[in-house]
PDB file of C-alpha atoms in Angstrom:
ATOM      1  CA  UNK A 271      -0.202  13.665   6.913  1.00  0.00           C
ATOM      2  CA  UNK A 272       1.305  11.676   3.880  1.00  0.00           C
ATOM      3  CA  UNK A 273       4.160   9.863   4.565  1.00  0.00           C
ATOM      4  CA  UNK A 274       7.586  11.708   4.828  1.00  0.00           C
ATOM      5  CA  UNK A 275       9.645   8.895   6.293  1.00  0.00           C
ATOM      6  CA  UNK A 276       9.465   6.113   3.462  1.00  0.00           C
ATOM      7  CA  UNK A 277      10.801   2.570   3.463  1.00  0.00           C
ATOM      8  CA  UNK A 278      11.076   1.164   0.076  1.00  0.00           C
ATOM      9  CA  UNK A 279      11.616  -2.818  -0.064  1.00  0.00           C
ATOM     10  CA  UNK A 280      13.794  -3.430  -3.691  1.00  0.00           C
ATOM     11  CA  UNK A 281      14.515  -6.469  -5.190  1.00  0.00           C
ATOM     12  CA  UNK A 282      16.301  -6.433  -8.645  1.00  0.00           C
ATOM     13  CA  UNK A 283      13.598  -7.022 -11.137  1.00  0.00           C
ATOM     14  CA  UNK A 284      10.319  -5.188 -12.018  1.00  0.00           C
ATOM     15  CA  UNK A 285       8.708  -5.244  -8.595  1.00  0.00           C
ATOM     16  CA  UNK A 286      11.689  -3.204  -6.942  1.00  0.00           C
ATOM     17  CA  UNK A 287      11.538  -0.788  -9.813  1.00  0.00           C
ATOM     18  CA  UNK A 288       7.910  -0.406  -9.608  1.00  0.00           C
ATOM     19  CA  UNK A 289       7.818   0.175  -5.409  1.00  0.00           C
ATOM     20  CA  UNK A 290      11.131   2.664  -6.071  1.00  0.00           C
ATOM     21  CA  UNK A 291       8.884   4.873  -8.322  1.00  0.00           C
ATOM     22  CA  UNK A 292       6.304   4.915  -5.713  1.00  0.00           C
ATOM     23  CA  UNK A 293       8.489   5.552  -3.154  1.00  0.00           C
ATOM     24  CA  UNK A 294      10.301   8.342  -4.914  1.00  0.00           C
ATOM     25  CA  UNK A 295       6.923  10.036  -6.042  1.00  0.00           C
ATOM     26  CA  UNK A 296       5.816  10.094  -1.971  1.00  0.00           C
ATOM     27  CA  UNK A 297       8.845  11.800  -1.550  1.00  0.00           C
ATOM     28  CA  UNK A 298       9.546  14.336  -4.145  1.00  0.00           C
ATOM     29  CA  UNK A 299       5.537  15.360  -3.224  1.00  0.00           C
ATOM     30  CA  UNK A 300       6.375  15.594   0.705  1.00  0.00           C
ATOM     31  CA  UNK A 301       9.964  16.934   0.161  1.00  0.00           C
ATOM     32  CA  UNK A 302      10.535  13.163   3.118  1.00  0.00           C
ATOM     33  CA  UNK A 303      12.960  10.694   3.240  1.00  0.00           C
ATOM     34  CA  UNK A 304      13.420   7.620   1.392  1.00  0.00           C
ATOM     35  CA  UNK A 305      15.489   4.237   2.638  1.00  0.00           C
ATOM     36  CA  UNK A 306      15.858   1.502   0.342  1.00  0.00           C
ATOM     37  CA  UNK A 307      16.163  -1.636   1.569  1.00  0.00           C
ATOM     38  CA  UNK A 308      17.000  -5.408   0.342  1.00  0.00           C
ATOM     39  CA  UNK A 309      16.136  -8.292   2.509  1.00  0.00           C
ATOM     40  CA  UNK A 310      17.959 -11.239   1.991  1.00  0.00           C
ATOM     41  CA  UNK A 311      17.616 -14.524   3.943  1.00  0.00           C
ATOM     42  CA  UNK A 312      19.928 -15.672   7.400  1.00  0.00           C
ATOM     43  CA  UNK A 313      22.680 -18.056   6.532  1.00  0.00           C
ATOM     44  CA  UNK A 314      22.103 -20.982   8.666  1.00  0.00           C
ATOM     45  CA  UNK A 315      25.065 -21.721  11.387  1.00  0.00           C
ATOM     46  CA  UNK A 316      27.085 -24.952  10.288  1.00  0.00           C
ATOM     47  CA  UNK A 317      29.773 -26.189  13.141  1.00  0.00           C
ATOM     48  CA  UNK A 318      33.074 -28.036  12.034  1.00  0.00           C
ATOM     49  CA  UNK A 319      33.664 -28.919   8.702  1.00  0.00           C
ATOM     50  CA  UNK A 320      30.568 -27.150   6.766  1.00  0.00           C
ATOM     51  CA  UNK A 321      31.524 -23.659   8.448  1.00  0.00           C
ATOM     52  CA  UNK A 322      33.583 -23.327   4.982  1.00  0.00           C
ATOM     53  CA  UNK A 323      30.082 -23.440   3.362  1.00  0.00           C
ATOM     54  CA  UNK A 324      28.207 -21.394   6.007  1.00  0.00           C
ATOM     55  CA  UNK A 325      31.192 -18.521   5.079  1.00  0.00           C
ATOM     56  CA  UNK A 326      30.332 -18.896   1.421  1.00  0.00           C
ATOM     57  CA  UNK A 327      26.866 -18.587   1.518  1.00  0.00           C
ATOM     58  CA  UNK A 328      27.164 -15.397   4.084  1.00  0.00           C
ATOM     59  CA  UNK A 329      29.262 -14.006   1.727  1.00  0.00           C
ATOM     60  CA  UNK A 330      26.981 -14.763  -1.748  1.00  0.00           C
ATOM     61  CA  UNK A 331      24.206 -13.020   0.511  1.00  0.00           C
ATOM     62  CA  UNK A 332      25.981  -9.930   0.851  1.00  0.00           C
ATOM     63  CA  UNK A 333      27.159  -9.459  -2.528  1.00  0.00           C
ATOM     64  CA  UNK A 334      23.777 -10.022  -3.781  1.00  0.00           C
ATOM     65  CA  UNK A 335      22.224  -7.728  -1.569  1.00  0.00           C
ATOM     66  CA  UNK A 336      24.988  -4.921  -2.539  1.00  0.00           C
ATOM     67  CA  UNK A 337      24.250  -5.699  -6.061  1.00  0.00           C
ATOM     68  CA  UNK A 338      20.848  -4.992  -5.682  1.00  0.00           C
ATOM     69  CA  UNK A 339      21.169  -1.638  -3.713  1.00  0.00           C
ATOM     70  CA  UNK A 340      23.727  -0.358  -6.638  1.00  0.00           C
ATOM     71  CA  UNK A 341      21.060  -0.977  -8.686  1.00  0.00           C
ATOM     72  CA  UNK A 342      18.350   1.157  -7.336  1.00  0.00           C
ATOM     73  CA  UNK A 343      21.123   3.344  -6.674  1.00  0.00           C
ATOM     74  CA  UNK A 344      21.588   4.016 -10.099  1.00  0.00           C
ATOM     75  CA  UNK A 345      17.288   4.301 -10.255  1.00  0.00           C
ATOM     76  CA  UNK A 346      17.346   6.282  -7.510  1.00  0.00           C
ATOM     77  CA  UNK A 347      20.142   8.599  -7.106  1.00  0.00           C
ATOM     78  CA  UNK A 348      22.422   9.543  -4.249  1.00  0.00           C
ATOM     79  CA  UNK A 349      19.429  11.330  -2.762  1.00  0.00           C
ATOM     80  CA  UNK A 350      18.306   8.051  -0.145  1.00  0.00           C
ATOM     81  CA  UNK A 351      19.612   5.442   1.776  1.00  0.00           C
ATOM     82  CA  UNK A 352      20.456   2.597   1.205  1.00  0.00           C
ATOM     83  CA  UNK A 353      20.454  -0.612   3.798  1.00  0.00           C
ATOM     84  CA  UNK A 354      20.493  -4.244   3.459  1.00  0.00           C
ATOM     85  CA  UNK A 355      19.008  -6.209   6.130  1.00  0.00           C
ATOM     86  CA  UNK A 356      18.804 -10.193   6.905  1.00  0.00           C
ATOM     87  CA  UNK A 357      15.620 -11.895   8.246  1.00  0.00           C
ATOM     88  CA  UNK A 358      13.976 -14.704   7.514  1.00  0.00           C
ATOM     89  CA  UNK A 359      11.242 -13.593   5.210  1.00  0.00           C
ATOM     90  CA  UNK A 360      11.306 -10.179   3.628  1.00  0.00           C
ATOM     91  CA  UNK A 361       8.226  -8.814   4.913  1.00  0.00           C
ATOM     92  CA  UNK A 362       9.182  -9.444   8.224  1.00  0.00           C
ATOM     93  CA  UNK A 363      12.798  -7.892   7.636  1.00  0.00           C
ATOM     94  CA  UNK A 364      10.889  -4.740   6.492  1.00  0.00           C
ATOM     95  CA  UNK A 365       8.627  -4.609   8.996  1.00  0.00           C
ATOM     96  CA  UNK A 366      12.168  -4.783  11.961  1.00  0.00           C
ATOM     97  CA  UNK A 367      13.502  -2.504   9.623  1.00  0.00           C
ATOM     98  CA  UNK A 368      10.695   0.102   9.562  1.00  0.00           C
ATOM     99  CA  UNK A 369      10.413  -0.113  13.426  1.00  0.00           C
ATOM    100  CA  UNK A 370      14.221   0.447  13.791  1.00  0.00           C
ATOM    101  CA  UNK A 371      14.466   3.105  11.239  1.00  0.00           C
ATOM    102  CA  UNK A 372      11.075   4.921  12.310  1.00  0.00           C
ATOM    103  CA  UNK A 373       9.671   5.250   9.104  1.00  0.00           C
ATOM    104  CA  UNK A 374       6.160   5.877   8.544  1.00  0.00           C
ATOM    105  CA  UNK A 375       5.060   3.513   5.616  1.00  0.00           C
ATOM    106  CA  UNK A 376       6.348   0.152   3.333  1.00  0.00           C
ATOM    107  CA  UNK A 377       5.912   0.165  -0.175  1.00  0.00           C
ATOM    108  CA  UNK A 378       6.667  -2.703  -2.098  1.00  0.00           C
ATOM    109  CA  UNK A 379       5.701  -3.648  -5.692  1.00  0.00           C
ATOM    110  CA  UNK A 380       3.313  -6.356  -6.821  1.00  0.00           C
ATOM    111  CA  UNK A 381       4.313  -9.763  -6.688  1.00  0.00           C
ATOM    112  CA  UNK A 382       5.337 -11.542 -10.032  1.00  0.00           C
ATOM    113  CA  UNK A 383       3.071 -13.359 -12.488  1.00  0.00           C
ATOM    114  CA  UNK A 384       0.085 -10.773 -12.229  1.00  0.00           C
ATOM    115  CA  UNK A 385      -1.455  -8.768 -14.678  1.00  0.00           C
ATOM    116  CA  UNK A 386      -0.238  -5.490 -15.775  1.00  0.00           C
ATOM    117  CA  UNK A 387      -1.437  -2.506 -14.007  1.00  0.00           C
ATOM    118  CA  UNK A 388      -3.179  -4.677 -11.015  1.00  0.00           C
ATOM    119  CA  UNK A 389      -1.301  -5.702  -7.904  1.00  0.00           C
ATOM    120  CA  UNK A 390      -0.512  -9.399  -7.073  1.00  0.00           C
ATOM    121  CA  UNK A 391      -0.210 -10.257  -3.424  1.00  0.00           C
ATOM    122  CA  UNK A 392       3.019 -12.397  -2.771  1.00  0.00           C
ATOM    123  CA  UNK A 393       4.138 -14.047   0.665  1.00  0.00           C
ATOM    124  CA  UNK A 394       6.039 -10.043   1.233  1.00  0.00           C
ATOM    125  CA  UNK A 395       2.759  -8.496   1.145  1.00  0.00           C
ATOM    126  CA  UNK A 396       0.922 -11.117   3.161  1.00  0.00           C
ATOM    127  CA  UNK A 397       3.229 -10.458   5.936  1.00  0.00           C
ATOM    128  CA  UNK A 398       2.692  -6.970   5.557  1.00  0.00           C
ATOM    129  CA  UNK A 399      -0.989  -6.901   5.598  1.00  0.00           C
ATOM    130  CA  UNK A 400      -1.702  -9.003   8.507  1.00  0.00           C
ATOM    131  CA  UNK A 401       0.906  -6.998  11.056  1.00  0.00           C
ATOM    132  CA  UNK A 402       2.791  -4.017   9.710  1.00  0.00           C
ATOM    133  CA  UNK A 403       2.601  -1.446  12.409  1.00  0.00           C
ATOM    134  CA  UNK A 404       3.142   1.320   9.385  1.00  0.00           C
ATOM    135  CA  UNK A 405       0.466   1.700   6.355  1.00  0.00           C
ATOM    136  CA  UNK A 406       1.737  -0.296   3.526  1.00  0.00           C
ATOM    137  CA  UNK A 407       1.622   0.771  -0.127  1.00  0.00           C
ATOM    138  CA  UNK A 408       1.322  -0.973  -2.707  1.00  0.00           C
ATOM    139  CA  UNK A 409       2.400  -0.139  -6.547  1.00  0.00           C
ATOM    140  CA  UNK A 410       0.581  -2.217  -9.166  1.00  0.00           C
ATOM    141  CA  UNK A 411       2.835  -4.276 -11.896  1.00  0.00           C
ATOM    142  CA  UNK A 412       4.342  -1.817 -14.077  1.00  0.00           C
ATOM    143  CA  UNK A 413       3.789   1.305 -12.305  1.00  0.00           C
ATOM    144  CA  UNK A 414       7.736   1.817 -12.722  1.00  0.00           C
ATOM    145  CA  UNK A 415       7.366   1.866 -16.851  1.00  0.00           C
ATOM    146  CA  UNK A 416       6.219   5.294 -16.798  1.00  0.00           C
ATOM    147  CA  UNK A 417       4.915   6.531 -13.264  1.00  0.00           C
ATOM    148  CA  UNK A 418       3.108  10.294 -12.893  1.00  0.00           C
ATOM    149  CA  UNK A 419       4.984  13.355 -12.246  1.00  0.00           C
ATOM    150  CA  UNK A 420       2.615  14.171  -9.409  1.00  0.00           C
ATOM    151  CA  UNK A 421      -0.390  12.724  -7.486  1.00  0.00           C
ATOM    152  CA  UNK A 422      -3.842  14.105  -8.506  1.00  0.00           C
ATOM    153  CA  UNK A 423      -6.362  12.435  -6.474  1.00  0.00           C
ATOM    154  CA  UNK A 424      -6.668  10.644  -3.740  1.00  0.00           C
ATOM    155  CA  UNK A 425      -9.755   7.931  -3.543  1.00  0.00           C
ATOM    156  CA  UNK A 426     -10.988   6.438  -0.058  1.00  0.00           C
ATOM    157  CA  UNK A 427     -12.621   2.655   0.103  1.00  0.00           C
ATOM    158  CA  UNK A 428     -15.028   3.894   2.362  1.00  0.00           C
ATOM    159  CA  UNK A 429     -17.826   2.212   4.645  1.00  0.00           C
ATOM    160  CA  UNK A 430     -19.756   3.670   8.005  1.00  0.00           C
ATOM    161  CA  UNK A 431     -17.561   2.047  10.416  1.00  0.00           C
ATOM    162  CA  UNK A 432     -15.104   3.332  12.750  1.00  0.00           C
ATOM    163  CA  UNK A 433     -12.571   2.383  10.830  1.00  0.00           C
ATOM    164  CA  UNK A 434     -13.400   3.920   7.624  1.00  0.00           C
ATOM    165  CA  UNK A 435     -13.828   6.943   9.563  1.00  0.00           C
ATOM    166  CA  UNK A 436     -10.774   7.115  10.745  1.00  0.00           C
ATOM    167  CA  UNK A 437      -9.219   6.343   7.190  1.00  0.00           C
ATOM    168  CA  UNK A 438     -11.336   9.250   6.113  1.00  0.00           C
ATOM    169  CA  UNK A 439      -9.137  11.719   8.688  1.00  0.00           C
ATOM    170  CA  UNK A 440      -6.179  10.114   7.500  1.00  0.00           C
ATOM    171  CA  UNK A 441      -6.750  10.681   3.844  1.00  0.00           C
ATOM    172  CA  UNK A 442      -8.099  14.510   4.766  1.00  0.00           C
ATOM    173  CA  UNK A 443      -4.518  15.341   6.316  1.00  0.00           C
ATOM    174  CA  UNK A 444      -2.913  13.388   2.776  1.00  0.00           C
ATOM    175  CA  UNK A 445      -4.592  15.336   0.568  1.00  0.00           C
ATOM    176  CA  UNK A 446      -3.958  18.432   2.531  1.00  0.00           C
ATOM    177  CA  UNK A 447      -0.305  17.645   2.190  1.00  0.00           C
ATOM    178  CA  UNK A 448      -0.246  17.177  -1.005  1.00  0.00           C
ATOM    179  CA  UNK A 449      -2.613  19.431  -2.286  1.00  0.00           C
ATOM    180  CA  UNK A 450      -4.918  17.145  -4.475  1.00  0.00           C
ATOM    181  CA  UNK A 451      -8.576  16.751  -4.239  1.00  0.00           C
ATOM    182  CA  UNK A 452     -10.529  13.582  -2.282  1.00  0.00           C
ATOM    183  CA  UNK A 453     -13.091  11.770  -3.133  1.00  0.00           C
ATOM    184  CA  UNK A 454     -15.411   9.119  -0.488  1.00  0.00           C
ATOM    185  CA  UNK A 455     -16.790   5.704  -2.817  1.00  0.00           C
ATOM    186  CA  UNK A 456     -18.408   3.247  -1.792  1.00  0.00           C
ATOM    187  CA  UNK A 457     -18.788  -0.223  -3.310  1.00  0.00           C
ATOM    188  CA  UNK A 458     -22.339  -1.734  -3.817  1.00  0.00           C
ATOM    189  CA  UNK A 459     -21.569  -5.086  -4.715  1.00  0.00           C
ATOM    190  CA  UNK A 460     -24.015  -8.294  -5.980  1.00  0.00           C
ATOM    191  CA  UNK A 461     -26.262  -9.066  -8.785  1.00  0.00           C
ATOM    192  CA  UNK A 462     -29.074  -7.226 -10.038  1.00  0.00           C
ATOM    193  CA  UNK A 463     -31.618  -9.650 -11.008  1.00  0.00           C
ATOM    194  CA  UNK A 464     -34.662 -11.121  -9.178  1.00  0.00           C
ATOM    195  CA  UNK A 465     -35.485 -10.733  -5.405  1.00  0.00           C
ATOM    196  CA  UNK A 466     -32.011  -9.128  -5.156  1.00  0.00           C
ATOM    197  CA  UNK A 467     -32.673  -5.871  -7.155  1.00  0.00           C
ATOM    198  CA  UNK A 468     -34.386  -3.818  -4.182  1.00  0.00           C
ATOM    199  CA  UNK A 469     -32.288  -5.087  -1.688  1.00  0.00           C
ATOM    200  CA  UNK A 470     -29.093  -3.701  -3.681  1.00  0.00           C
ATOM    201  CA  UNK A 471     -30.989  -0.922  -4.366  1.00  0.00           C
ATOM    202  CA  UNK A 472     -32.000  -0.104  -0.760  1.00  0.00           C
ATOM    203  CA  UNK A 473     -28.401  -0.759   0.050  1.00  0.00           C
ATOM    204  CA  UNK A 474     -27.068   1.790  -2.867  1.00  0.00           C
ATOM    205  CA  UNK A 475     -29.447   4.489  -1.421  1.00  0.00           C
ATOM    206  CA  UNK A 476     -28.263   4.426   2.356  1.00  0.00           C
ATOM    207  CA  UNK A 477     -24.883   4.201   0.551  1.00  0.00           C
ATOM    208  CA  UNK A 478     -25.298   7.443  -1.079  1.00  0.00           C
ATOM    209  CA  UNK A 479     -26.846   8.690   2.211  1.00  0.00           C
ATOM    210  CA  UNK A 480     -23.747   7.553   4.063  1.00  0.00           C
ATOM    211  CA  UNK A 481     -21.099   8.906   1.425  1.00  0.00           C
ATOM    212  CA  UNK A 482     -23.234  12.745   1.472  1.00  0.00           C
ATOM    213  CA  UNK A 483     -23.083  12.186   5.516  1.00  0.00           C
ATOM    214  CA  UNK A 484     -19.187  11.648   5.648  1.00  0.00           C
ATOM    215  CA  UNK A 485     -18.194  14.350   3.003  1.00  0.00           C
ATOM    216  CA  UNK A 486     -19.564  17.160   5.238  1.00  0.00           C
ATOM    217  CA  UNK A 487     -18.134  18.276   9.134  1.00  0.00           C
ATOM    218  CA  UNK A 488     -15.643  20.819  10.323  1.00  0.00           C
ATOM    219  CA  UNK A 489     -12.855  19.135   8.973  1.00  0.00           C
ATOM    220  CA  UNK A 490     -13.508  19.151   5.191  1.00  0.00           C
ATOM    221  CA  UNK A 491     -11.837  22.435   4.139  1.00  0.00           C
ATOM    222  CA  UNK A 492     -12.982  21.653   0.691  1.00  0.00           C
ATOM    223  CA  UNK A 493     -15.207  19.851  -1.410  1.00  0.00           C
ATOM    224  CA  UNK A 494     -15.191  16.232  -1.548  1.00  0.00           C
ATOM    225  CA  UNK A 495     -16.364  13.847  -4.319  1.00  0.00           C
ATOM    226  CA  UNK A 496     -18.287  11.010  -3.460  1.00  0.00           C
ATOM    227  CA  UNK A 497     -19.272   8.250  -5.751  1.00  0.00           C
ATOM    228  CA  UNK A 498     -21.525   5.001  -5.262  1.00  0.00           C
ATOM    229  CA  UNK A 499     -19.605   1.882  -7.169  1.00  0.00           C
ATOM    230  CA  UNK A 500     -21.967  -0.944  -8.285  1.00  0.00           C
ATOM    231  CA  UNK A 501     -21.161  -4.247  -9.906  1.00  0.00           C
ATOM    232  CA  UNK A 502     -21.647  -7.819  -9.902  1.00  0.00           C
ATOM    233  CA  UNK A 503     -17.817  -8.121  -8.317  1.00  0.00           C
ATOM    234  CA  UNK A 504     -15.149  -5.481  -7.145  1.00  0.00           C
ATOM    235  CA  UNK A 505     -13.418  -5.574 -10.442  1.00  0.00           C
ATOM    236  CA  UNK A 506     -16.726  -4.533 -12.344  1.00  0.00           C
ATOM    237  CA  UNK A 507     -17.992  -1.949  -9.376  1.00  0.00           C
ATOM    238  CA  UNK A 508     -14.064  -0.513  -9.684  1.00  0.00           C
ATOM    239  CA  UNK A 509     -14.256  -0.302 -13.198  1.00  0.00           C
ATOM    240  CA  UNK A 510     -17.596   1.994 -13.538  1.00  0.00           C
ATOM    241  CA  UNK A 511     -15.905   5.023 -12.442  1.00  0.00           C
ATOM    242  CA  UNK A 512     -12.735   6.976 -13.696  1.00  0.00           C
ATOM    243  CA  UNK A 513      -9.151   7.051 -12.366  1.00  0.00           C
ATOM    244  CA  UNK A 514      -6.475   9.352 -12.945  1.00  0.00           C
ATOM    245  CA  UNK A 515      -2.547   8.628 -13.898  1.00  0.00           C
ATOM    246  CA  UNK A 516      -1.547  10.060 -10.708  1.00  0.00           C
ATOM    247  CA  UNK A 517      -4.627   8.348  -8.462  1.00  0.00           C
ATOM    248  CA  UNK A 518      -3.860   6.703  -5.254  1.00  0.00           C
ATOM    249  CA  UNK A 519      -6.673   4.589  -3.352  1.00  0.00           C
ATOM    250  CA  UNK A 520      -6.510   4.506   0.995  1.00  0.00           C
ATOM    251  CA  UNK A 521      -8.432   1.519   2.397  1.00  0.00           C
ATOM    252  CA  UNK A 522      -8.531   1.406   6.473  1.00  0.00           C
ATOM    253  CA  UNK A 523      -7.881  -1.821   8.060  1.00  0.00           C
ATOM    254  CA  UNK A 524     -10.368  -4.198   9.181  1.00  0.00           C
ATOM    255  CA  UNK A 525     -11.954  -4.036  12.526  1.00  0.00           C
ATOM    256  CA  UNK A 526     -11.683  -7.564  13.828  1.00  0.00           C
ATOM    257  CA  UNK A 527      -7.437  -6.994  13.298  1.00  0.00           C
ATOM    258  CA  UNK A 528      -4.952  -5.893  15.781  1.00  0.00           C
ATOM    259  CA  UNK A 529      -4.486  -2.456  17.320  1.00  0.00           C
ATOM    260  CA  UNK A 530      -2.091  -0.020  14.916  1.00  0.00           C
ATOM    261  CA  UNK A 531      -1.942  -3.327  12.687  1.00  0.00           C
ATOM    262  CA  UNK A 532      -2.610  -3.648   9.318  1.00  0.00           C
ATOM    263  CA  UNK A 533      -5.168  -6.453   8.958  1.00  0.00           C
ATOM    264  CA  UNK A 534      -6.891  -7.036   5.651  1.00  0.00           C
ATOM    265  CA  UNK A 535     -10.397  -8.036   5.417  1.00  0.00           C
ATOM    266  CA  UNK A 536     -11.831 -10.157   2.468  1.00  0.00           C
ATOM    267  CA  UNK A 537     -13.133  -6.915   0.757  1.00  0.00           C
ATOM    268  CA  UNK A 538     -10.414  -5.029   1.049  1.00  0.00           C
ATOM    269  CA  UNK A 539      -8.213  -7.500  -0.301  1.00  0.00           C
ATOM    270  CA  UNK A 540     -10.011  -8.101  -3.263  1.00  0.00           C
ATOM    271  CA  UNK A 541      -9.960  -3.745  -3.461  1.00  0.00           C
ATOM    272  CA  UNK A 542      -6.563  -4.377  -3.992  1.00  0.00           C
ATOM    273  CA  UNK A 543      -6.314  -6.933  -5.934  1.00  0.00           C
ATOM    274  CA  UNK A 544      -8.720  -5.197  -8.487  1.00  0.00           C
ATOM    275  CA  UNK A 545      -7.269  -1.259  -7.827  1.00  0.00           C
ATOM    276  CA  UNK A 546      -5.822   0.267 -11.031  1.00  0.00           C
ATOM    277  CA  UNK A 547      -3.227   1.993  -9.299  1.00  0.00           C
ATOM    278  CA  UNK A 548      -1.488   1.864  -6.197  1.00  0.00           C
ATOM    279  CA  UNK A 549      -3.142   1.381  -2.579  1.00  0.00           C
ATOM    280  CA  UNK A 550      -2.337   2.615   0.724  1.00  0.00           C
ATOM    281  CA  UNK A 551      -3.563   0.324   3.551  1.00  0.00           C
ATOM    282  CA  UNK A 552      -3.457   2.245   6.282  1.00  0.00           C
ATOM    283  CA  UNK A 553      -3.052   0.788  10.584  1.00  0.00           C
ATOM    284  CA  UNK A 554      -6.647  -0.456  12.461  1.00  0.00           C
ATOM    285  CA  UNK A 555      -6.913   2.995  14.922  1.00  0.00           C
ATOM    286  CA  UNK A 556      -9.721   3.683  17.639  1.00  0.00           C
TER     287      UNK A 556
END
């Protein structure tokens, strides 16, 4: 099922107005629930004379952190909620939060300095991806500029493993939800000359066995796409195929990670990194 109990992390610049789009496309398509939340830092606790200071910091924080909620409240509307929450480091604070609020995912934007359109991963998303207990999303740079009306397709990372399987059932139920097609790729990645070529092309072929394999079952109630992705690097495998304005890509959690974790492995980080639009990583399951 697609999420329908979102927690948006906003911070006043681009990268809160890019997750808030996100988050508010999720829930106009699920008819959910959306909380907004700012983290801001824990005053420190000062005895005797610099409790005056402590006091004036505590109070700087929360006026900052209102500020920045009446901002995405004027994004936003009256139509979420709107929390601000203290914890050293913000992925951590939306990770408490999430648990406390029961929300099923964490979007966030992409950190600052990356290009436009890709997603940057910032000390916020490296806290998510190595032990959110929810799937995280994440909205490239600039999705907030002009984001789709709707979702159109949604695109699974997909290898045999358990794990991709699983990511596979979860992506089934989130198209089903929101009534969009799916499609299975797989990335075939390494160059093409020399003693290489048949190996990558043996490895292409099971591949396209494995993709055919994993698009059929009881559960597929429609057709799925499936693609094979090759290139000498993510980026370039990525960028042979088309993606829509209102694409979303679902990569499952690595193996070797934590139960219900998220827990990024190398190649689905640089997934991310590379993905023209947003990503959902979803929690390792059986």
């Amino acid at each position: 099922m697609a999420p329908e109990n979102v927690l948006a992390g906003y911070v006043p610049d681009d990268r809160g107005r890019d997750a808030l789009a996100l988050a508010l496309l999720l829930k106009r398509s699920t008819r959910g629930r959306l909380t907004v939340a700012n983290v801001q830092p824990l005053a420190w606790s000062a005895p005797g004379p610099a409790k005056a200071e402590e006091w004036a910091w505590r109070a700087y924080l929360r006026e900052a952190a209102a500020a920045a909620l009446a901002q995405a409240r004027e994004l936003a509307g009256d139509d979420a909620e709107y929390v601000a929450h203290f914890r050293r480091g913000s992925g951590r604070g939306l990770m408490e939060l999430a648990r406390r609020r029961g929300a099923d995912a964490v979007v966030i934007g992409s950190a600052p300095g990356g290009a436009r359109g890709r997603i940057t991963l910032g000390s916020t998303a490296d806290q998510l991806l190595h032990a959110s207990s929810v799937p995280v999303l994440l909205a490239p740079r600039g999705y907030g500029d002009d984001p789709p009306e709707a979702f159109e397709r949604i695109t699974v990372a997909y290898r045999r493993s358990r794990g991709c399987e699983a990511a596979v059932r979860a992506a089934v139920r989130t198209t089903a939800a929101l009534g969009v097609p799916l499609r299975l790729v797989t990335l075939v990645v390494g160059a093409r000359g020399g003693a290489e070529r048949d190996l990558l092309t043996r490895l292409s072929d099971r591949a396209a066995a494995d993709l055919r394999l994993a698009a059929r079952g009881p559960r597929r109630r429609s057709e799925v796409e499936v693609e094979v992705l090759e290139g000498r690097t993510v980026a370039q495998a990525l960028g042979t195929t088309s993606w829509l304005p209102g694409e979303m890509i679902i990569c499952g959690s690595s193996g070797s990670g934590p139960l219900r974790r998220v827990f990024l492995g190398d190649t689905s980080i640089k997934i991310v990194k590379a993905a023209p639009c947003p990503v959902m990583v979803l929690t390792r399951q059986l």
